[in-house]
XYZ file of C-alpha atoms in Angstrom:
572
model
C -31.427 165.825 31.207
C -34.585 164.288 29.757
C -36.675 161.809 31.633
C -36.169 158.180 30.706
C -39.372 156.846 28.987
C -40.935 153.668 30.212
C -42.573 151.587 27.271
C -44.310 148.385 26.948
C -43.148 145.935 24.241
C -45.968 144.836 21.995
C -43.935 142.656 19.569
C -40.452 141.178 19.180
C -39.387 139.688 15.814
C -35.984 138.843 14.366
C -35.166 140.704 11.201
C -34.174 138.579 8.118
C -30.430 138.197 7.629
C -30.784 138.979 3.911
C -31.694 142.599 4.991
C -29.439 143.053 7.957
C -26.556 140.865 7.275
C -26.499 139.743 10.893
C -28.702 139.167 13.896
C -31.070 142.079 14.453
C -34.547 142.483 16.137
C -37.389 144.648 15.271
C -39.722 145.780 18.147
C -43.066 147.488 18.457
C -42.943 149.701 21.549
C -45.963 151.630 23.085
C -46.477 154.363 25.754
C -50.199 153.368 26.054
C -51.281 156.149 23.573
C -49.128 155.607 20.508
C -46.826 152.769 19.245
C -43.652 153.010 17.142
C -41.558 150.649 15.303
C -38.244 150.179 16.894
C -34.991 148.309 16.115
C -32.422 147.104 18.707
C -28.910 148.093 18.325
C -26.723 144.924 18.335
C -25.095 145.911 21.683
C -28.594 145.699 23.302
C -29.392 142.164 21.895
C -28.640 140.620 25.255
C -32.080 141.547 26.567
C -33.470 139.158 23.906
C -30.914 136.441 24.525
C -31.380 136.541 28.241
C -35.223 136.322 27.577
C -35.895 139.443 29.529
C -37.544 141.525 26.798
C -40.677 139.605 25.758
C -44.125 140.536 24.367
C -45.920 142.373 27.164
C -42.863 143.414 29.258
C -41.976 146.909 30.363
C -38.606 148.561 29.876
C -36.815 151.889 30.500
C -35.414 153.151 27.048
C -32.266 154.776 28.388
C -30.728 155.754 25.020
C -32.273 155.916 21.631
C -32.242 157.905 18.368
C -35.013 158.420 15.768
C -34.317 157.251 12.272
C -36.079 156.938 9.019
C -35.913 153.806 6.932
C -37.582 153.854 3.472
C -39.988 156.615 4.670
C -40.828 154.777 7.883
C -40.209 156.141 11.434
C -37.830 153.723 13.202
C -36.543 154.279 16.658
C -33.076 152.835 17.032
C -32.720 151.673 20.811
C -29.204 151.831 21.900
C -29.560 151.124 25.690
C -32.646 149.387 27.296
C -33.389 148.056 30.734
C -36.252 145.700 31.299
C -38.231 146.383 34.436
C -38.694 142.827 35.657
C -40.667 143.828 38.746
C -43.582 144.841 36.607
C -43.788 141.352 34.940
C -45.613 140.689 31.702
C -49.087 142.188 31.076
C -51.671 142.455 28.389
C -51.428 145.334 26.105
C -51.883 148.689 27.973
C -54.417 151.079 26.424
C -55.412 151.098 22.807
C -52.336 152.733 21.187
C -52.495 153.963 17.608
C -49.598 154.231 15.096
C -47.344 157.314 15.075
C -47.650 159.114 11.756
C -46.121 162.287 10.400
C -48.246 164.729 8.256
C -44.970 166.742 7.393
C -43.562 166.166 4.009
C -40.200 166.092 5.544
C -39.265 162.677 7.100
C -40.182 162.502 10.746
C -36.702 161.403 11.767
C -35.336 164.775 10.504
C -37.933 167.077 12.212
C -36.077 167.642 15.409
C -38.374 167.442 18.472
C -41.417 166.390 16.564
C -40.516 162.840 15.802
C -44.053 161.575 16.554
C -45.633 163.891 14.002
C -48.489 166.332 14.419
C -50.842 164.015 16.386
C -49.472 164.965 19.752
C -51.524 167.428 21.769
C -49.539 170.325 23.186
C -51.402 170.364 26.397
C -50.272 166.776 27.255
C -46.915 165.951 28.736
C -44.659 163.999 26.363
C -44.404 160.441 27.510
C -41.619 159.820 25.077
C -39.381 162.935 24.716
C -37.578 162.722 21.468
C -34.821 165.343 21.348
C -31.849 163.563 19.721
C -28.510 165.369 19.761
C -28.092 167.842 16.805
C -25.374 169.495 14.887
C -26.047 172.435 12.684
C -29.734 171.837 13.067
C -29.553 168.152 11.907
C -29.973 164.985 13.924
C -26.799 163.064 15.042
C -27.297 159.513 13.684
C -25.876 156.455 15.395
C -23.281 154.532 13.418
C -25.423 151.462 14.074
C -28.336 153.045 12.077
C -26.400 153.979 8.933
C -27.420 152.176 5.725
C -27.464 153.003 1.946
C -31.146 154.132 2.437
C -30.167 157.314 4.423
C -29.043 160.230 2.311
C -28.639 163.037 4.802
C -26.934 162.366 7.998
C -24.330 163.508 10.523
C -22.492 161.158 12.835
C -20.369 162.039 15.817
C -17.503 159.583 16.097
C -14.048 158.932 17.428
C -11.189 157.983 15.119
C -9.905 154.715 16.816
C -7.377 153.888 14.116
C -5.911 155.570 10.919
C -4.004 153.775 8.210
C -0.991 154.992 6.378
C -1.591 156.340 2.784
C -1.470 153.455 0.343
C -0.884 153.810 -3.292
C -1.542 151.483 -6.329
C -0.214 151.387 -9.937
C -2.237 149.498 -12.584
C -2.351 149.491 -16.356
C -5.764 151.210 -16.061
C -4.359 154.010 -13.815
C -2.998 154.743 -10.324
C -4.268 156.190 -7.069
C -4.014 156.486 -3.394
C -6.346 155.889 -0.350
C -6.396 155.772 3.391
C -8.956 154.533 5.870
C -10.101 155.208 9.348
C -12.175 153.270 11.902
C -14.973 155.527 13.427
C -16.657 154.714 16.785
C -19.695 155.975 18.757
C -21.873 154.634 21.463
C -23.733 152.436 19.057
C -20.987 150.748 17.015
C -18.220 151.163 14.626
C -17.662 151.591 10.916
C -14.802 151.865 8.511
C -14.388 155.042 6.394
C -12.126 155.420 3.257
C -10.947 158.417 1.367
C -9.559 157.933 -2.243
C -7.369 160.417 -4.264
C -8.776 163.924 -3.677
C -10.494 162.967 -0.508
C -7.305 161.384 0.741
C -5.494 164.719 0.163
C -8.350 166.745 1.829
C -8.970 164.612 4.900
C -5.769 162.637 5.730
C -4.217 165.483 7.917
C -7.589 166.497 9.220
C -8.509 163.165 10.818
C -6.269 162.432 13.794
C -6.359 159.162 15.721
C -8.073 159.474 19.053
C -9.946 162.751 18.302
C -13.750 163.147 17.825
C -15.401 164.626 14.785
C -18.723 165.401 13.222
C -18.969 163.796 9.802
C -21.862 164.821 7.521
C -23.074 163.252 4.250
C -22.766 163.289 1.298
C -20.914 160.016 1.820
C -21.418 156.706 0.138
C -22.589 153.885 2.387
C -22.085 150.452 0.819
C -21.741 146.890 1.821
C -18.440 146.255 3.725
C -15.596 144.351 2.066
C -14.987 142.094 4.925
C -11.576 140.959 3.763
C -10.294 144.475 4.276
C -11.904 145.155 7.556
C -11.625 144.076 11.151
C -15.089 145.515 12.147
C -18.519 143.661 12.554
C -20.430 146.360 10.721
C -22.313 145.144 7.469
C -21.573 148.597 5.827
C -18.759 150.938 5.304
C -18.388 154.546 4.235
C -16.503 156.271 1.447
C -15.843 159.961 1.537
C -17.032 162.115 -1.300
C -16.116 165.532 -2.647
C -18.761 167.472 -0.486
C -18.349 165.524 2.695
C -17.950 167.760 5.693
C -15.765 166.842 8.567
C -15.549 169.053 11.660
C -13.608 168.509 14.872
C -15.997 168.362 17.969
C -15.450 170.872 20.728
C -16.434 168.206 23.259
C -14.135 165.375 22.925
C -14.995 163.420 26.070
C -18.483 161.859 25.486
C -17.603 159.372 22.863
C -16.191 155.883 23.777
C -12.438 155.420 23.341
C -12.533 151.882 22.126
C -15.074 149.110 21.724
C -14.067 145.519 22.149
C -15.909 142.202 21.548
C -13.569 139.740 23.325
C -13.259 136.192 22.518
C -11.558 133.967 25.224
C -8.547 132.131 24.142
C -10.355 128.781 24.914
C -13.233 129.873 22.697
C -10.808 130.190 19.712
C -11.161 126.405 19.345
C -14.611 127.087 17.740
C -13.720 130.004 15.594
C -13.217 129.324 11.855
C -9.932 130.244 10.217
C -9.844 133.840 8.539
C -12.437 135.225 10.974
C -11.497 138.369 12.882
C -11.694 138.491 16.745
C -10.810 140.686 19.618
C -8.769 138.961 22.403
C -7.307 140.051 25.763
C -4.746 138.114 27.916
C -1.689 138.355 29.979
C 1.698 138.484 28.107
C 3.465 135.282 28.905
C 6.370 135.448 26.441
C 7.877 137.960 23.876
C 9.884 136.551 20.952
C 12.635 138.286 18.896
C 11.987 140.310 15.721
C 12.316 138.054 12.677
C 12.267 139.037 8.980
C 10.420 137.220 6.331
C 10.106 137.759 2.598
C 6.635 137.961 0.967
C 6.132 135.172 -1.693
C 3.959 137.328 -3.751
C 5.637 140.895 -3.596
C 9.217 139.889 -2.518
C 9.156 142.512 0.011
C 10.865 141.952 3.467
C 8.505 142.131 6.577
C 9.305 142.270 10.193
C 7.314 140.135 12.610
C 7.336 139.330 16.418
C 5.611 136.431 18.082
C 3.916 136.965 21.339
C 2.256 134.383 23.686
C -0.892 135.292 25.508
C -2.686 133.391 28.369
C -5.990 133.954 30.050
C -7.976 132.444 32.961
C -9.517 129.717 30.761
C -6.226 127.814 30.990
C -5.229 128.217 27.386
C -2.388 130.057 25.556
C -2.262 131.330 22.065
C 0.583 132.784 19.740
C -0.144 136.295 18.531
C 1.918 137.696 15.588
C 2.517 141.375 15.258
C 4.061 142.957 12.207
C 6.184 145.908 10.998
C 6.296 149.064 13.160
C 4.287 147.260 15.955
C 6.776 144.439 15.985
C 9.901 146.687 16.011
C 8.603 149.145 18.582
C 7.064 146.681 20.864
C 8.299 147.186 24.449
C 5.559 145.837 26.736
C 6.915 143.919 29.717
C 5.982 140.367 30.245
C 2.933 139.886 32.705
C 1.277 143.000 31.169
C -2.310 142.741 30.126
C -2.672 143.240 26.414
C -5.869 143.802 24.468
C -5.918 143.155 20.723
C -8.723 144.474 18.453
C -8.763 143.005 14.956
C -6.791 139.753 14.887
C -7.077 137.273 12.129
C -7.464 133.564 13.144
C -5.262 131.012 11.508
C -5.397 127.209 11.892
C -1.989 126.365 10.374
C -0.318 124.067 12.981
C -3.068 124.900 15.434
C -5.038 128.038 16.230
C -2.974 131.244 16.227
C -3.703 134.996 15.696
C -2.222 137.720 13.461
C -2.812 141.385 14.176
C -4.276 142.978 11.044
C -2.874 146.302 9.708
C -6.191 147.808 10.623
C -6.015 146.271 14.126
C -4.933 147.901 17.403
C -3.004 146.823 20.481
C -3.548 148.357 23.958
C -1.245 147.584 26.869
C -2.746 147.438 30.386
C -6.101 148.992 29.282
C -8.242 150.509 32.035
C -11.229 148.295 31.496
C -12.874 145.665 33.857
C -11.639 142.589 31.730
C -8.047 143.677 32.196
C -8.429 144.237 35.906
C -10.039 140.799 36.284
C -7.168 139.060 34.409
C -4.372 140.974 36.283
C -6.104 139.898 39.643
C -6.197 136.307 38.442
C -2.697 136.246 37.270
C -1.237 137.652 40.317
C -3.230 135.365 42.700
C -2.985 132.103 40.734
C -2.161 132.382 37.039
C 1.566 132.974 37.375
C 2.170 129.384 38.469
C -0.435 127.699 36.157
C 0.286 125.514 33.141
C -1.609 126.285 29.893
C -2.942 124.071 27.088
C -2.466 125.240 23.482
C -4.462 124.761 20.300
C -1.512 123.140 18.541
C -3.118 119.688 18.507
C -6.129 120.845 16.521
C -7.421 120.170 13.055
C -4.903 121.868 10.740
C -4.728 118.714 8.641
C -8.424 117.783 9.336
C -9.452 121.130 7.962
C -7.192 120.567 4.827
C -9.539 117.563 4.027
C -12.544 119.559 4.615
C -13.606 117.328 7.544
C -13.752 118.296 11.134
C -11.245 116.841 13.449
C -13.291 115.528 16.281
C -12.820 114.077 19.714
C -13.637 110.357 19.875
C -13.508 107.465 22.259
C -11.592 104.428 20.869
C -14.841 102.373 20.381
C -16.333 105.146 18.384
C -13.194 105.105 16.074
C -13.960 101.422 15.534
C -17.610 101.371 15.399
C -17.621 104.440 12.861
C -15.082 102.567 10.632
C -12.946 105.750 10.449
C -10.353 105.368 7.651
C -12.245 102.599 5.862
C -13.515 104.780 3.031
C -11.319 107.965 3.252
C -8.562 109.389 5.411
C -9.987 110.580 8.671
C -8.518 112.617 11.498
C -9.644 112.322 15.152
C -8.290 112.944 18.585
C -8.575 110.598 21.577
C -7.616 110.842 25.359
C -5.876 107.583 26.156
C -3.407 105.833 28.475
C -0.320 103.934 27.162
C -0.533 100.325 28.356
C 2.231 98.780 26.121
C 5.133 99.788 23.953
C 6.822 97.362 21.638
C 10.506 97.195 22.157
C 11.375 95.615 18.880
C 12.127 98.048 16.031
C 11.382 101.068 18.161
C 13.698 103.084 15.837
C 15.518 103.110 12.676
C 19.019 104.247 11.432
C 18.590 107.539 9.546
C 20.808 109.701 7.540
C 22.356 112.415 9.637
C 22.450 115.009 6.915
C 20.014 117.844 7.865
C 16.592 117.525 6.280
C 17.130 113.973 4.852
C 15.983 111.291 7.517
C 16.085 108.507 4.972
C 17.062 105.034 6.213
C 20.823 104.316 5.894
C 22.295 100.776 5.282
C 25.367 99.549 7.147
C 28.243 98.711 4.844
C 31.064 96.144 5.322
C 33.530 98.754 6.397
C 31.538 99.916 9.387
C 29.989 103.042 7.859
C 26.328 103.839 7.077
C 25.451 104.779 3.513
C 22.507 106.909 2.369
C 21.461 106.143 -1.171
C 19.504 109.427 -1.480
C 22.361 111.637 -0.568
C 25.097 109.371 -1.853
C 27.114 109.945 1.335
C 28.379 107.613 4.074
C 28.376 108.352 7.908
C 30.422 107.042 10.704
C 27.159 106.372 12.609
C 23.437 106.792 11.925
C 21.035 109.160 13.509
C 18.395 106.959 15.149
C 14.794 108.126 14.841
C 11.701 106.640 16.570
C 9.084 104.566 14.830
C 7.189 103.371 17.840
C 4.210 100.926 18.006
C 2.195 101.407 21.182
C -1.081 100.205 22.468
C -3.242 102.750 24.283
C -6.585 102.412 25.968
C -9.556 104.418 27.251
C -12.589 103.493 29.220
C -14.216 101.984 26.055
C -11.545 99.941 24.259
C -7.857 99.731 23.206
C -5.976 100.507 19.961
C -2.612 100.105 18.330
C -0.892 103.464 17.325
C 2.258 104.022 15.174
C 4.335 107.021 16.192
C 7.164 108.872 14.602
C 10.148 110.842 16.085
C 8.477 113.882 17.547
C 5.947 111.793 19.463
C 8.675 109.307 20.507
C 10.743 112.089 21.951
C 7.650 113.451 23.928
C 6.723 109.913 25.382
C 10.072 108.763 26.199
C 11.723 112.145 27.209
C 14.869 111.210 25.465
C 16.183 110.750 21.971
C 16.243 107.508 20.096
C 20.071 107.754 20.033
C 20.045 107.899 23.770
C 17.611 104.960 24.192
C 19.705 102.784 21.575
C 22.740 103.574 23.718
C 20.980 102.145 26.730
C 19.980 99.094 24.756
C 23.590 98.443 23.848
C 25.178 99.232 27.169
C 22.654 98.934 30.113
C 19.874 96.512 29.593
C 18.192 97.353 33.001
C 17.859 101.015 32.252
C 16.769 100.234 28.744
C 13.812 98.046 30.187
C 13.067 100.577 32.918
C 12.697 103.345 30.195
C 9.805 101.296 28.568
C 8.327 100.645 31.977
C 8.186 104.353 32.759
C 6.236 105.075 29.725
C 3.380 102.724 30.665
C 0.294 104.478 32.283
C 1.233 107.808 30.933
C -1.908 109.745 29.732
C -1.873 111.875 26.486
C -4.169 113.639 24.197
C -3.341 111.886 20.745
C -4.359 113.388 17.474
C -4.462 110.631 14.944
C -4.993 109.809 11.255
C -6.930 106.747 10.193
C -5.964 105.532 6.681
C -6.321 102.321 4.757
C -2.892 100.740 4.191
C -1.499 97.729 2.465
C 0.203 94.984 4.710
C 1.503 92.303 2.259
C -1.547 90.926 0.405
C -4.071 92.435 2.799
C -5.463 95.888 3.537
C -6.399 97.190 6.924
C -6.638 100.652 8.640
C -3.547 102.112 10.016
C -3.844 104.554 12.944
C -0.937 106.938 12.995
C -0.237 109.642 15.619
C 0.084 113.093 14.134
C 0.831 114.873 17.402
C 0.505 114.335 21.111
C 0.323 116.402 24.260
C 0.151 115.391 27.990
C -3.209 115.917 29.553
C -3.508 119.147 31.485
C -5.645 117.814 34.358
C -6.845 121.284 35.481
C -8.118 122.134 31.926
C -9.677 118.661 31.614
C -11.409 119.062 34.867
C -12.811 122.484 33.919
C -14.088 120.851 30.594
C -15.831 118.193 32.534
C -17.329 120.736 34.972
C -18.715 122.615 32.011
C -20.184 119.387 30.601
C -21.916 118.612 33.869
C -23.217 122.173 34.086
C -24.606 122.020 30.454
C -26.194 118.601 31.363
C -27.937 120.101 34.369
C -29.220 122.932 32.218
C -30.444 120.718 29.452
C -32.193 118.426 31.820
């Protein structure tokens, strides 16, 4: 074991996104005698976000590796601990830059990373003995870029695809890909044609390998990867792959979890990792691809977590068919794609993975929560979110009723919004209409002289209509009130009975009919609405229509208010 060096931070600067493709920080670190340029691995960015690592602070550099970027010595810091007890001080000593007089890049010279300026008689304040393989340095995956041309990584294969083939007028071929993981990060690697033949059987999921250049490192094609790395690897003819003797000192998997509640703020088509308790398991269904015409098997799972939210996760193919996890298991998904069709949902990508009851702190925490309290909780969904709002390119926002009026929503263009409001009055007149009972029609039918009901669209007559809700209701919040029009799905939710049942009460029991309307008053809902200009006779005015509604979950709403209060306290 080498001693952990203690260095002073002389400078912290964010690197430009055009260079890194993400949030990265460049540091200047000093031992009092020399200073060196350094770069934080993204996994260590928390020391910047927490405002612990600042100019003048001291830190233990617990894990690092030397690198060479465009001829410059760069220390990639993988793990760093700020020594808060030492505080922030002025620059210690008068350190000079580290230089290398060797024609060989300093990052490749083994122990002599700092070059020839070090005096042998002095102890090394900053030992620099990175792990090696066949005499070469082991590079961190986080430090790979197109600028390095000779490197070796030691990484675990966390997932491996099937061999895929393609046939085009210009030719045909095949490929496979693997996800590679080390302590610093993950990267996707792909083998085409000859490299597919050479390496497919060599690389086994779960095993650790030394992989040495030549390999092509290029910008990642994000649409085909579930990893956050800005680069990806392509195997070449002379790429060397060797199974490591030591299979234990490389992580098994690396998650970057998003809570189910946080999905509300994730844009569609993004890729996230999520963990939760399995609440419900659907049956295997088969669908046919519109583009290829091929059948696919899918299974829908419902996941919940301690934020009080649930989400639907779709798994496909072999994963769907072989799924056998029991409800109330904790499941971690890596690489799920976010959809906002009909509300937020997730789909496990072919390159993603699913782990049941993983031995990680997040899983133990969720299991403890579910066993103690979560089993009896109710959960909010993302089903009332802006699937239609996003279709217009405009965000579906929470509003008060007075804001809807003051902002003139719907006057110039169709607008979508959500309000939390209480029903104060429901019109009893024309609460429903007689509809065609043929499945999928729902058009209004007309009563004929012989006692039947005729649908002009279907050209059929029915003995009785299928009544459907068209309810007008007045709602109020603490700012104002508003008239809303509702259709059948919302009417079913509000009244708790079908329009046919309510019409039967109207015809046979006037007291129960009146009581049904009284019961609706003072119910609280989250209404998702559309504001649109409409014609009423010779005049135009905005019509507010309910697109969907959900009863308020008071626990979730209370948690939101607590978070708002906490944020207000922090801001003030």
